[in-house]
mmCIF file of C-alpha atoms and ligand atoms in Angstrom:
data_model
loop_
_atom_site.group_PDB
_atom_site.id
_atom_site.type_symbol
_atom_site.label_atom_id
_atom_site.label_comp_id
_atom_site.label_asym_id
_atom_site.label_seq_id
_atom_site.Cartn_x
_atom_site.Cartn_y
_atom_site.Cartn_z
ATOM 1 C CA MET A 1 -61.123 -18.182 -26.428
ATOM 2 C CA LYS A 2 -60.003 -16.303 -29.514
ATOM 3 C CA ALA A 3 -56.340 -16.356 -30.480
ATOM 4 C CA VAL A 4 -54.277 -15.019 -33.392
ATOM 5 C CA GLN A 5 -52.252 -17.883 -34.779
ATOM 6 C CA TYR A 6 -49.613 -18.523 -37.388
ATOM 7 C CA ARG A 7 -50.818 -21.954 -38.527
ATOM 8 C CA THR A 8 -49.231 -22.953 -41.826
ATOM 9 C CA VAL A 9 -45.805 -22.118 -43.211
ATOM 10 C CA GLY A 10 -46.072 -19.145 -45.539
ATOM 11 C CA GLY A 11 -49.717 -18.490 -44.568
ATOM 12 C CA ALA A 12 -51.191 -15.333 -43.089
ATOM 13 C CA PRO A 13 -52.030 -15.100 -39.373
ATOM 14 C CA GLU A 14 -55.573 -16.291 -38.574
ATOM 15 C CA VAL A 15 -58.048 -15.575 -35.779
ATOM 16 C CA VAL A 16 -59.187 -18.937 -34.401
ATOM 17 C CA THR A 17 -60.922 -20.365 -31.345
ATOM 18 C CA VAL A 18 -58.717 -22.454 -29.051
ATOM 19 C CA PRO A 19 -59.348 -24.065 -25.635
ATOM 20 C CA ASP A 20 -59.137 -21.724 -22.633
ATOM 21 C CA PRO A 21 -55.736 -22.281 -21.016
ATOM 22 C CA GLU A 22 -55.418 -23.281 -17.363
ATOM 23 C CA PRO A 23 -52.326 -22.505 -15.312
ATOM 24 C CA GLY A 24 -50.283 -25.501 -14.218
ATOM 25 C CA PRO A 25 -48.061 -25.578 -11.111
ATOM 26 C CA GLY A 26 -45.949 -22.421 -10.902
ATOM 27 C CA GLN A 27 -47.726 -20.750 -13.831
ATOM 28 C CA VAL A 28 -49.783 -17.566 -13.999
ATOM 29 C CA LEU A 29 -52.864 -16.997 -16.176
ATOM 30 C CA LEU A 30 -53.121 -13.448 -17.541
ATOM 31 C CA LYS A 31 -56.235 -11.879 -19.010
ATOM 32 C CA VAL A 32 -54.535 -10.034 -21.854
ATOM 33 C CA ALA A 33 -55.171 -6.290 -22.018
ATOM 34 C CA ALA A 34 -52.794 -5.563 -24.885
ATOM 35 C CA ALA A 35 -50.379 -7.314 -27.248
ATOM 36 C CA GLY A 36 -47.873 -5.515 -29.477
ATOM 37 C CA VAL A 37 -47.215 -6.344 -33.128
ATOM 38 C CA CYS A 38 -43.484 -6.644 -33.874
ATOM 39 C CA HIS A 39 -41.695 -6.867 -37.208
ATOM 40 C CA SER A 40 -39.905 -9.982 -35.928
ATOM 41 C CA ASP A 41 -43.230 -11.831 -36.301
ATOM 42 C CA VAL A 42 -43.261 -10.904 -39.991
ATOM 43 C CA MET A 43 -39.743 -12.310 -40.267
ATOM 44 C CA VAL A 44 -40.736 -15.551 -38.466
ATOM 45 C CA MET A 45 -43.729 -15.943 -40.798
ATOM 46 C CA SER A 46 -41.403 -15.614 -43.803
ATOM 47 C CA LEU A 47 -39.072 -18.455 -42.739
ATOM 48 C CA PRO A 48 -39.025 -21.738 -44.665
ATOM 49 C CA ALA A 49 -40.344 -24.789 -42.760
ATOM 50 C CA GLU A 50 -36.849 -26.144 -41.991
ATOM 51 C CA ALA A 51 -35.834 -22.881 -40.259
ATOM 52 C CA ILE A 52 -38.790 -22.848 -37.827
ATOM 53 C CA ARG A 53 -37.579 -24.215 -34.481
ATOM 54 C CA PHE A 54 -40.995 -24.832 -32.865
ATOM 55 C CA PRO A 55 -44.215 -26.601 -33.855
ATOM 56 C CA LEU A 56 -47.122 -24.785 -35.517
ATOM 57 C CA PRO A 57 -49.754 -23.542 -34.867
ATOM 58 C CA LEU A 58 -48.226 -20.718 -32.868
ATOM 59 C CA THR A 59 -50.257 -18.124 -30.970
ATOM 60 C CA LEU A 60 -48.481 -14.870 -31.816
ATOM 61 C CA GLY A 61 -47.608 -11.935 -29.558
ATOM 62 C CA HIS A 62 -44.282 -11.517 -27.729
ATOM 63 C CA GLU A 63 -45.218 -8.136 -26.247
ATOM 64 C CA GLY A 64 -47.911 -8.746 -23.643
ATOM 65 C CA ALA A 65 -49.617 -7.060 -20.710
ATOM 66 C CA GLY A 66 -52.674 -7.986 -18.699
ATOM 67 C CA THR A 67 -54.266 -8.700 -15.353
ATOM 68 C CA VAL A 68 -53.534 -11.771 -13.278
ATOM 69 C CA ALA A 69 -56.637 -13.964 -13.673
ATOM 70 C CA ALA A 70 -55.596 -17.223 -11.945
ATOM 71 C CA LEU A 71 -52.580 -18.717 -10.207
ATOM 72 C CA GLY A 72 -51.220 -22.227 -10.541
ATOM 73 C CA SER A 73 -50.281 -24.063 -7.371
ATOM 74 C CA GLY A 74 -47.289 -22.699 -5.508
ATOM 75 C CA VAL A 75 -47.233 -19.263 -7.168
ATOM 76 C CA GLU A 76 -46.282 -16.463 -4.814
ATOM 77 C CA GLY A 77 -45.578 -12.776 -5.166
ATOM 78 C CA VAL A 78 -48.445 -11.817 -7.526
ATOM 79 C CA ARG A 79 -52.109 -11.270 -6.748
ATOM 80 C CA ILE A 80 -55.272 -11.818 -8.793
ATOM 81 C CA GLY A 81 -56.161 -8.529 -10.492
ATOM 82 C CA ASP A 82 -52.619 -7.103 -10.635
ATOM 83 C CA MET A 83 -51.794 -5.438 -13.982
ATOM 84 C CA MET A 84 -48.508 -6.865 -15.240
ATOM 85 C CA ALA A 85 -46.134 -6.584 -18.180
ATOM 86 C CA VAL A 86 -44.648 -9.829 -19.488
ATOM 87 C CA TYR A 87 -40.857 -10.096 -19.628
ATOM 88 C CA GLY A 88 -40.634 -12.032 -22.903
ATOM 89 C CA PRO A 89 -37.155 -13.556 -23.280
ATOM 90 C CA TRP A 90 -37.783 -16.515 -21.017
ATOM 91 C CA GLY A 91 -34.774 -18.506 -19.861
ATOM 92 C CA CYS A 92 -34.106 -21.387 -17.481
ATOM 93 C CA GLY A 93 -33.753 -19.101 -14.464
ATOM 94 C CA ALA A 94 -30.758 -21.039 -13.154
ATOM 95 C CA CYS A 95 -27.751 -20.736 -15.490
ATOM 96 C CA HIS A 96 -25.047 -18.070 -15.049
ATOM 97 C CA LYS A 97 -26.664 -15.593 -17.463
ATOM 98 C CA CYS A 98 -30.123 -16.094 -15.966
ATOM 99 C CA ALA A 99 -28.620 -15.607 -12.484
ATOM 100 C CA GLU A 100 -27.523 -12.165 -13.702
ATOM 101 C CA GLY A 101 -31.072 -11.423 -14.887
ATOM 102 C CA LYS A 102 -29.968 -11.868 -18.509
ATOM 103 C CA GLU A 103 -32.566 -14.462 -19.452
ATOM 104 C CA ASN A 104 -32.328 -13.096 -23.003
ATOM 105 C CA TYR A 105 -28.922 -14.791 -23.095
ATOM 106 C CA CYS A 106 -29.912 -17.990 -21.211
ATOM 107 C CA LEU A 107 -27.248 -20.603 -21.844
ATOM 108 C CA ARG A 108 -29.708 -23.498 -21.756
ATOM 109 C CA ALA A 109 -32.898 -22.202 -23.417
ATOM 110 C CA THR A 110 -32.165 -23.932 -26.735
ATOM 111 C CA GLU A 111 -31.274 -27.256 -25.106
ATOM 112 C CA LEU A 112 -34.321 -27.137 -22.803
ATOM 113 C CA ARG A 113 -36.577 -25.919 -25.649
ATOM 114 C CA ILE A 114 -37.661 -22.848 -23.692
ATOM 115 C CA PHE A 115 -39.219 -20.343 -26.105
ATOM 116 C CA PRO A 116 -40.525 -16.815 -25.546
ATOM 117 C CA PRO A 117 -44.305 -16.439 -25.643
ATOM 118 C CA GLY A 118 -45.343 -15.700 -29.224
ATOM 119 C CA LEU A 119 -42.018 -17.002 -30.548
ATOM 120 C CA GLY A 120 -42.510 -20.680 -29.755
ATOM 121 C CA ALA A 121 -44.652 -20.732 -26.608
ATOM 122 C CA PRO A 122 -48.294 -19.569 -26.892
ATOM 123 C CA GLY A 123 -48.195 -15.758 -26.961
ATOM 124 C CA ALA A 124 -50.170 -12.718 -25.909
ATOM 125 C CA MET A 125 -52.405 -12.337 -28.962
ATOM 126 C CA ALA A 126 -55.285 -14.167 -27.305
ATOM 127 C CA GLU A 127 -57.877 -13.450 -24.644
ATOM 128 C CA TYR A 128 -55.736 -15.267 -22.079
ATOM 129 C CA MET A 129 -52.116 -16.331 -21.923
ATOM 130 C CA ILE A 130 -50.012 -18.552 -19.687
ATOM 131 C CA VAL A 131 -46.870 -17.052 -18.172
ATOM 132 C CA ASP A 132 -44.539 -19.881 -17.204
ATOM 133 C CA ASP A 133 -43.220 -18.256 -14.025
ATOM 134 C CA ALA A 134 -44.131 -15.237 -11.889
ATOM 135 C CA ARG A 135 -40.559 -13.944 -12.290
ATOM 136 C CA HIS A 136 -41.462 -13.177 -15.920
ATOM 137 C CA LEU A 137 -43.973 -10.557 -14.782
ATOM 138 C CA VAL A 138 -43.206 -6.944 -13.933
ATOM 139 C CA PRO A 139 -45.916 -4.804 -12.287
ATOM 140 C CA LEU A 140 -47.195 -2.008 -14.510
ATOM 141 C CA GLY A 141 -48.615 -0.035 -11.605
ATOM 142 C CA ASP A 142 -50.269 3.115 -12.893
ATOM 143 C CA LEU A 143 -48.936 2.750 -16.459
ATOM 144 C CA ASP A 144 -51.564 2.284 -19.181
ATOM 145 C CA PRO A 145 -51.143 -1.287 -20.512
ATOM 146 C CA VAL A 146 -52.072 -0.330 -24.080
ATOM 147 C CA ARG A 147 -49.504 2.444 -24.376
ATOM 148 C CA SER A 148 -46.829 0.616 -22.422
ATOM 149 C CA VAL A 149 -47.029 -2.939 -23.756
ATOM 150 C CA PRO A 150 -44.570 -2.104 -26.593
ATOM 151 C CA LEU A 151 -42.021 -1.164 -23.946
ATOM 152 C CA THR A 152 -41.544 -4.898 -23.267
ATOM 153 C CA ASP A 153 -39.740 -5.234 -26.619
ATOM 154 C CA ALA A 154 -39.848 -2.035 -28.719
ATOM 155 C CA GLY A 155 -38.674 -0.238 -25.551
ATOM 156 C CA LEU A 156 -36.528 -2.879 -23.853
ATOM 157 C CA THR A 157 -34.514 -3.846 -26.959
ATOM 158 C CA PRO A 158 -33.382 -0.284 -27.829
ATOM 159 C CA TYR A 159 -32.837 0.470 -24.136
ATOM 160 C CA HIS A 160 -30.447 -2.468 -23.830
ATOM 161 C CA ALA A 161 -28.650 -1.432 -27.034
ATOM 162 C CA ILE A 162 -28.331 2.205 -25.953
ATOM 163 C CA LYS A 163 -27.340 1.553 -22.338
ATOM 164 C CA ARG A 164 -24.090 -0.143 -23.281
ATOM 165 C CA SER A 165 -23.096 2.870 -25.413
ATOM 166 C CA VAL A 166 -24.040 5.603 -22.933
ATOM 167 C CA PRO A 167 -20.381 6.455 -22.062
ATOM 168 C CA LYS A 168 -19.846 7.477 -25.702
ATOM 169 C CA LEU A 169 -22.939 9.660 -25.872
ATOM 170 C CA ILE A 170 -21.450 12.787 -24.349
ATOM 171 C CA PRO A 171 -22.458 16.326 -25.352
ATOM 172 C CA GLY A 172 -21.280 16.956 -28.900
ATOM 173 C CA SER A 173 -21.660 13.287 -29.867
ATOM 174 C CA THR A 174 -23.918 12.047 -32.650
ATOM 175 C CA THR A 175 -26.093 8.939 -32.834
ATOM 176 C CA VAL A 176 -27.524 7.688 -36.101
ATOM 177 C CA VAL A 177 -30.815 5.774 -35.778
ATOM 178 C CA ILE A 178 -31.689 3.779 -38.903
ATOM 179 C CA GLY A 179 -35.405 2.848 -39.104
ATOM 180 C CA ALA A 180 -37.870 5.027 -37.168
ATOM 181 C CA GLY A 181 -40.535 2.331 -36.751
ATOM 182 C CA GLY A 182 -41.737 0.549 -33.613
ATOM 183 C CA LEU A 183 -38.277 0.175 -32.060
ATOM 184 C CA GLY A 184 -36.686 3.215 -33.685
ATOM 185 C CA HIS A 185 -39.208 5.802 -32.535
ATOM 186 C CA VAL A 186 -38.782 4.612 -28.945
ATOM 187 C CA ALA A 187 -34.981 4.545 -29.363
ATOM 188 C CA ILE A 188 -34.972 8.225 -30.328
ATOM 189 C CA GLN A 189 -36.870 9.110 -27.144
ATOM 190 C CA LEU A 190 -34.620 6.932 -24.977
ATOM 191 C CA LEU A 191 -31.524 8.584 -26.462
ATOM 192 C CA ARG A 192 -32.978 11.993 -25.607
ATOM 193 C CA ALA A 193 -33.974 10.887 -22.093
ATOM 194 C CA MET A 194 -30.725 9.077 -21.244
ATOM 195 C CA THR A 195 -28.012 11.055 -23.025
ATOM 196 C CA ALA A 196 -26.909 14.422 -24.412
ATOM 197 C CA THR A 197 -26.293 13.043 -27.905
ATOM 198 C CA ARG A 198 -27.559 14.603 -31.112
ATOM 199 C CA VAL A 199 -29.883 12.194 -32.950
ATOM 200 C CA ILE A 200 -29.900 11.804 -36.742
ATOM 201 C CA ALA A 201 -32.755 9.519 -37.846
ATOM 202 C CA LEU A 202 -32.835 7.739 -41.210
ATOM 203 C CA ASP A 203 -35.847 6.103 -42.828
ATOM 204 C CA VAL A 204 -37.212 5.426 -46.291
ATOM 205 C CA SER A 205 -40.604 6.931 -45.440
ATOM 206 C CA GLU A 206 -41.301 10.661 -45.017
ATOM 207 C CA ASP A 207 -44.102 9.785 -42.562
ATOM 208 C CA LYS A 208 -41.633 7.938 -40.350
ATOM 209 C CA LEU A 209 -39.159 10.815 -40.595
ATOM 210 C CA ASP A 210 -41.951 13.151 -39.520
ATOM 211 C CA LEU A 211 -42.646 10.901 -36.506
ATOM 212 C CA ALA A 212 -38.896 10.827 -35.781
ATOM 213 C CA ARG A 213 -38.806 14.638 -35.607
ATOM 214 C CA ARG A 214 -41.917 14.730 -33.419
ATOM 215 C CA VAL A 215 -40.368 12.332 -30.901
ATOM 216 C CA GLY A 216 -37.076 14.220 -30.691
ATOM 217 C CA ALA A 217 -34.720 13.557 -33.627
ATOM 218 C CA HIS A 218 -32.574 16.639 -34.273
ATOM 219 C CA GLU A 219 -32.017 15.810 -37.943
ATOM 220 C CA THR A 220 -33.716 13.401 -40.350
ATOM 221 C CA LEU A 221 -32.420 12.001 -43.623
ATOM 222 C CA LEU A 222 -33.790 9.707 -46.279
ATOM 223 C CA SER A 223 -32.036 6.363 -45.984
ATOM 224 C CA ASP A 224 -30.162 6.006 -49.262
ATOM 225 C CA SER A 225 -26.578 5.812 -50.478
ATOM 226 C CA SER A 226 -26.144 9.576 -50.077
ATOM 227 C CA ALA A 227 -27.019 9.467 -46.354
ATOM 228 C CA PRO A 228 -23.481 8.666 -45.054
ATOM 229 C CA ASP A 229 -21.992 11.733 -46.785
ATOM 230 C CA LYS A 230 -24.730 13.856 -45.221
ATOM 231 C CA VAL A 231 -23.988 12.364 -41.799
ATOM 232 C CA LYS A 232 -20.287 13.123 -42.333
ATOM 233 C CA ALA A 233 -21.155 16.696 -43.308
ATOM 234 C CA LEU A 234 -23.294 17.104 -40.190
ATOM 235 C CA THR A 235 -20.465 15.799 -37.987
ATOM 236 C CA GLY A 236 -17.569 17.846 -39.369
ATOM 237 C CA GLY A 237 -16.298 14.772 -41.230
ATOM 238 C CA ARG A 238 -16.059 12.629 -38.055
ATOM 239 C CA GLY A 239 -18.995 10.301 -38.471
ATOM 240 C CA ALA A 240 -21.240 9.136 -35.637
ATOM 241 C CA GLU A 241 -20.117 7.926 -32.204
ATOM 242 C CA VAL A 242 -22.989 5.405 -32.190
ATOM 243 C CA VAL A 243 -25.006 3.887 -35.030
ATOM 244 C CA LEU A 244 -28.135 1.884 -34.228
ATOM 245 C CA ASP A 245 -29.545 -0.081 -37.171
ATOM 246 C CA PHE A 246 -33.178 -1.046 -36.526
ATOM 247 C CA VAL A 247 -33.542 -2.577 -39.997
ATOM 248 C CA GLY A 248 -30.408 -4.720 -40.252
ATOM 249 C CA ALA A 249 -30.842 -5.408 -43.959
ATOM 250 C CA PRO A 250 -27.866 -5.487 -46.370
ATOM 251 C CA PRO A 251 -28.356 -1.849 -47.548
ATOM 252 C CA THR A 252 -28.770 -0.459 -44.021
ATOM 253 C CA ALA A 253 -25.803 -2.415 -42.672
ATOM 254 C CA SER A 254 -23.684 -0.768 -45.405
ATOM 255 C CA ILE A 255 -25.083 2.671 -44.571
ATOM 256 C CA ALA A 256 -24.484 2.005 -40.868
ATOM 257 C CA ALA A 257 -20.844 1.096 -41.490
ATOM 258 C CA ALA A 258 -20.330 4.189 -43.672
ATOM 259 C CA CYS A 259 -21.795 6.482 -40.956
ATOM 260 C CA ALA A 260 -19.562 5.117 -38.170
ATOM 261 C CA GLY A 261 -16.670 7.181 -36.826
ATOM 262 C CA VAL A 262 -13.381 6.214 -35.127
ATOM 263 C CA GLU A 263 -13.979 4.310 -31.830
ATOM 264 C CA SER A 264 -17.699 4.156 -32.500
ATOM 265 C CA ASP A 265 -20.286 1.553 -31.530
ATOM 266 C CA LEU A 266 -22.165 0.031 -34.470
ATOM 267 C CA THR A 267 -25.142 -1.924 -33.193
ATOM 268 C CA ILE A 268 -27.276 -4.015 -35.518
ATOM 269 C CA VAL A 269 -30.644 -4.644 -33.889
ATOM 270 C CA GLY A 270 -32.768 -5.372 -36.969
ATOM 271 C CA ILE A 271 -32.799 -8.927 -38.251
ATOM 272 C CA GLY A 272 -32.975 -8.217 -41.965
ATOM 273 C CA GLY A 273 -30.038 -10.471 -42.893
ATOM 274 C CA GLY A 274 -27.436 -7.702 -43.288
ATOM 275 C CA SER A 275 -23.901 -7.868 -41.921
ATOM 276 C CA VAL A 276 -20.833 -5.673 -41.594
ATOM 277 C CA PRO A 277 -17.334 -6.879 -42.484
ATOM 278 C CA VAL A 278 -14.899 -6.406 -39.592
ATOM 279 C CA GLY A 279 -11.149 -6.384 -40.124
ATOM 280 C CA PHE A 280 -8.247 -3.952 -40.260
ATOM 281 C CA GLY A 281 -9.087 -1.200 -42.732
ATOM 282 C CA SER A 282 -12.714 -2.200 -43.328
ATOM 283 C CA LEU A 283 -14.080 0.111 -40.627
ATOM 284 C CA PRO A 284 -12.747 3.204 -38.847
ATOM 285 C CA TYR A 285 -10.227 2.293 -36.098
ATOM 286 C CA GLU A 286 -11.735 0.515 -33.084
ATOM 287 C CA THR A 287 -15.295 0.484 -34.320
ATOM 288 C CA ALA A 288 -17.098 -2.096 -32.185
ATOM 289 C CA VAL A 289 -19.811 -4.054 -33.995
ATOM 290 C CA THR A 290 -22.462 -5.969 -32.103
ATOM 291 C CA ALA A 291 -25.866 -7.591 -32.606
ATOM 292 C CA PRO A 292 -27.765 -7.710 -29.297
ATOM 293 C CA TYR A 293 -30.995 -9.541 -28.514
ATOM 294 C CA TRP A 294 -33.849 -8.059 -26.395
ATOM 295 C CA GLY A 295 -32.807 -7.083 -22.824
ATOM 296 C CA THR A 296 -32.672 -8.082 -19.171
ATOM 297 C CA ARG A 297 -35.504 -8.166 -16.670
ATOM 298 C CA ALA A 298 -33.839 -5.396 -14.670
ATOM 299 C CA GLU A 299 -33.697 -3.287 -17.832
ATOM 300 C CA LEU A 300 -37.444 -3.786 -18.366
ATOM 301 C CA ILE A 301 -38.011 -2.395 -14.869
ATOM 302 C CA GLU A 302 -35.773 0.571 -15.805
ATOM 303 C CA VAL A 303 -37.616 1.247 -19.075
ATOM 304 C CA LEU A 304 -40.960 1.219 -17.282
ATOM 305 C CA ASP A 305 -39.534 3.673 -14.741
ATOM 306 C CA ILE A 306 -38.463 6.010 -17.555
ATOM 307 C CA ALA A 307 -41.987 5.812 -19.009
ATOM 308 C CA ARG A 308 -43.444 6.587 -15.560
ATOM 309 C CA GLY A 309 -41.346 9.755 -15.572
ATOM 310 C CA GLY A 310 -43.109 10.765 -18.797
ATOM 311 C CA GLU A 311 -39.965 10.842 -20.937
ATOM 312 C CA VAL A 312 -41.033 8.091 -23.339
ATOM 313 C CA GLU A 313 -44.379 7.900 -25.050
ATOM 314 C CA VAL A 314 -45.062 5.069 -27.476
ATOM 315 C CA HIS A 315 -47.195 6.038 -30.456
ATOM 316 C CA VAL A 316 -49.758 3.260 -30.713
ATOM 317 C CA GLU A 317 -52.481 2.346 -33.146
ATOM 318 C CA THR A 318 -54.985 -0.097 -31.654
ATOM 319 C CA PHE A 319 -56.829 -2.992 -33.297
ATOM 320 C CA GLY A 320 -59.439 -5.480 -32.048
ATOM 321 C CA ILE A 321 -58.431 -9.132 -32.116
ATOM 322 C CA ASP A 322 -60.388 -9.768 -35.317
ATOM 323 C CA GLU A 323 -58.374 -7.014 -37.006
ATOM 324 C CA ALA A 324 -54.983 -8.482 -36.035
ATOM 325 C CA PRO A 325 -54.346 -9.938 -39.524
ATOM 326 C CA LEU A 326 -54.935 -6.440 -40.933
ATOM 327 C CA ALA A 327 -52.440 -5.000 -38.435
ATOM 328 C CA TYR A 328 -49.816 -7.454 -39.732
ATOM 329 C CA GLU A 329 -50.616 -6.509 -43.338
ATOM 330 C CA ARG A 330 -50.239 -2.827 -42.483
ATOM 331 C CA LEU A 331 -46.938 -3.464 -40.650
ATOM 332 C CA HIS A 332 -45.632 -5.417 -43.627
ATOM 333 C CA ALA A 333 -46.678 -2.580 -45.942
ATOM 334 C CA GLY A 334 -44.892 -0.039 -43.719
ATOM 335 C CA THR A 335 -48.030 1.969 -42.927
ATOM 336 C CA ILE A 336 -48.064 1.682 -39.119
ATOM 337 C CA ASP A 337 -46.683 4.797 -37.413
ATOM 338 C CA GLY A 338 -45.161 3.716 -34.117
ATOM 339 C CA ARG A 339 -46.528 0.390 -32.866
ATOM 340 C CA ALA A 340 -49.715 -1.571 -33.639
ATOM 341 C CA VAL A 341 -51.301 -2.956 -30.464
ATOM 342 C CA ILE A 342 -53.997 -5.663 -30.390
ATOM 343 C CA LEU A 343 -56.690 -5.469 -27.678
ATOM 344 C CA PRO A 344 -57.904 -9.094 -27.356
ATOM 345 C CA ASN A 345 -60.596 -8.398 -24.753
ATOM 346 C CA SER A 346 -62.275 -5.255 -26.050
HETATM 347 P P1 NAD B 401 -41.066 -1.627 -37.946
HETATM 348 O O1 NAD B 401 -41.609 -2.204 -39.201
HETATM 349 O O2 NAD B 401 -42.002 -1.037 -36.960
HETATM 350 O O3 NAD B 401 -39.985 -0.503 -38.290
HETATM 351 C C1 NAD B 401 -39.029 -0.637 -39.297
HETATM 352 C C2 NAD B 401 -38.744 0.758 -39.836
HETATM 353 O O4 NAD B 401 -37.644 0.674 -40.726
HETATM 354 C C3 NAD B 401 -39.906 1.382 -40.614
HETATM 355 O O5 NAD B 401 -40.102 2.711 -40.179
HETATM 356 C C4 NAD B 401 -39.417 1.340 -42.062
HETATM 357 O O6 NAD B 401 -39.934 2.423 -42.833
HETATM 358 C C5 NAD B 401 -37.927 1.464 -41.866
HETATM 359 N N1 NAD B 401 -37.124 0.983 -42.973
HETATM 360 C C6 NAD B 401 -37.338 -0.048 -43.827
HETATM 361 N N2 NAD B 401 -36.338 -0.146 -44.714
HETATM 362 C C7 NAD B 401 -35.449 0.842 -44.418
HETATM 363 C C8 NAD B 401 -34.202 1.249 -44.964
HETATM 364 N N3 NAD B 401 -33.659 0.629 -46.018
HETATM 365 N N4 NAD B 401 -33.566 2.293 -44.380
HETATM 366 C C9 NAD B 401 -34.106 2.932 -43.304
HETATM 367 N N5 NAD B 401 -35.287 2.587 -42.764
HETATM 368 C C10 NAD B 401 -35.942 1.563 -43.316
HETATM 369 O O7 NAD B 401 -40.191 -2.783 -37.275
HETATM 370 P P2 NAD B 401 -39.818 -2.992 -35.722
HETATM 371 O O8 NAD B 401 -40.868 -3.817 -35.092
HETATM 372 O O9 NAD B 401 -39.413 -1.687 -35.146
HETATM 373 O O10 NAD B 401 -38.530 -3.929 -35.840
HETATM 374 C C11 NAD B 401 -37.329 -3.417 -36.383
HETATM 375 C C12 NAD B 401 -36.336 -4.548 -36.592
HETATM 376 O O11 NAD B 401 -35.834 -4.982 -35.345
HETATM 377 C C13 NAD B 401 -36.918 -5.784 -37.263
HETATM 378 O O12 NAD B 401 -35.916 -6.371 -38.084
HETATM 379 C C14 NAD B 401 -37.205 -6.686 -36.087
HETATM 380 O O13 NAD B 401 -37.297 -8.042 -36.465
HETATM 381 C C15 NAD B 401 -36.005 -6.393 -35.244
HETATM 382 N N6 NAD B 401 -36.071 -6.704 -33.822
HETATM 383 C C16 NAD B 401 -34.929 -7.176 -33.261
HETATM 384 C C17 NAD B 401 -34.889 -7.423 -31.901
HETATM 385 C C18 NAD B 401 -33.619 -7.915 -31.263
HETATM 386 O O14 NAD B 401 -33.667 -8.304 -30.107
HETATM 387 N N7 NAD B 401 -32.482 -7.877 -31.950
HETATM 388 C C19 NAD B 401 -36.029 -7.208 -31.121
HETATM 389 C C20 NAD B 401 -37.173 -6.705 -31.732
HETATM 390 C C21 NAD B 401 -37.183 -6.442 -33.089
HETATM 391 ZN ZN1 ZN B 402 -40.112 -8.175 -31.214
HETATM 392 ZN ZN1 ZN B 403 -30.674 -19.806 -18.169
#
């Protein structure tokens, strides 16, 4: 079968032919309908050899959806032909965090060398993929796999970040969303669907700011050093109750900190190497800074339910599997609006 692989450190992703996978005991084989292209892959492909925790080649794709094509021995609860979304942050299934459904925070994944598909285990950017356990599948039902596959990460990650801040997002509150890309444009819609907050979106691209307005941002600002003063002006000098940084680079972390108000939540989701100093006087009183990772399986079910209600619509641009390297180039260049989705079987 064809697969999109990251094969050599520093190289570009390549479309190659690999053996068809067969499900072992407890595993599920999916015929992949759609695989999302995430900026985290670009980050992984920029790491030096010593920072890569898994062997290459790696089949990319940590957002996956497809139909159940075959079952390994002992698998129960899914049927051949069911359309499923893959819950990506695989854990051990047995530790305290996994018992709470928080496999994204599995306490033993590192020790047991359990990796998410596309981030260590073979991923969804192939005609078929192996899912290690049926519990990592969530039925899509009547949702379109192409338009909903980004919800498994570009939806789930912002949902998890927003959910913990919902009590602060009362009418009259303000949320600043930095980076209106794959995650950010879904975050804006989730904020509108889940809360009464006013959304101010920041980006460096006018096209992305246009998308931000179309998906529900009340205000948009270019992301530069003047943005915090503009946010302060828009909030009567208070600053934002919640700041979500979907870039997480040094300049955006500084902007995020300067937009935060007293008792705000400052959540750094992007993995661009930025950080925020915390200590008395460095931030407004009781600003809580956090850097979450992905979300829980229950939260994926919740995100898919929101999408079923029609309140979140991912903007997707589709590519055939042979065009996947181009999709990565376009993502790197910042010219994908919304999410790029690879269709390995069409
Ligand atoms: P993306 O490329 O689709 O979107 C990034 C957006 O940020 C683009 O619209 C870009 O124009 C904008 N941007 C770039 N520089 C900016 C700046 N200085 N100020 C404001 N906006 C700027 O990327 P994505 O797939 O949405 O991923 C976003 C980030 O989140 C990446 O760092 C990714 O690795 C990370 N991520 C983290 C998690 C997690 O669990 N913490 C999960 C998924 C993705
Ligand atoms: Zn991702
Ligand atoms: Zn675990």
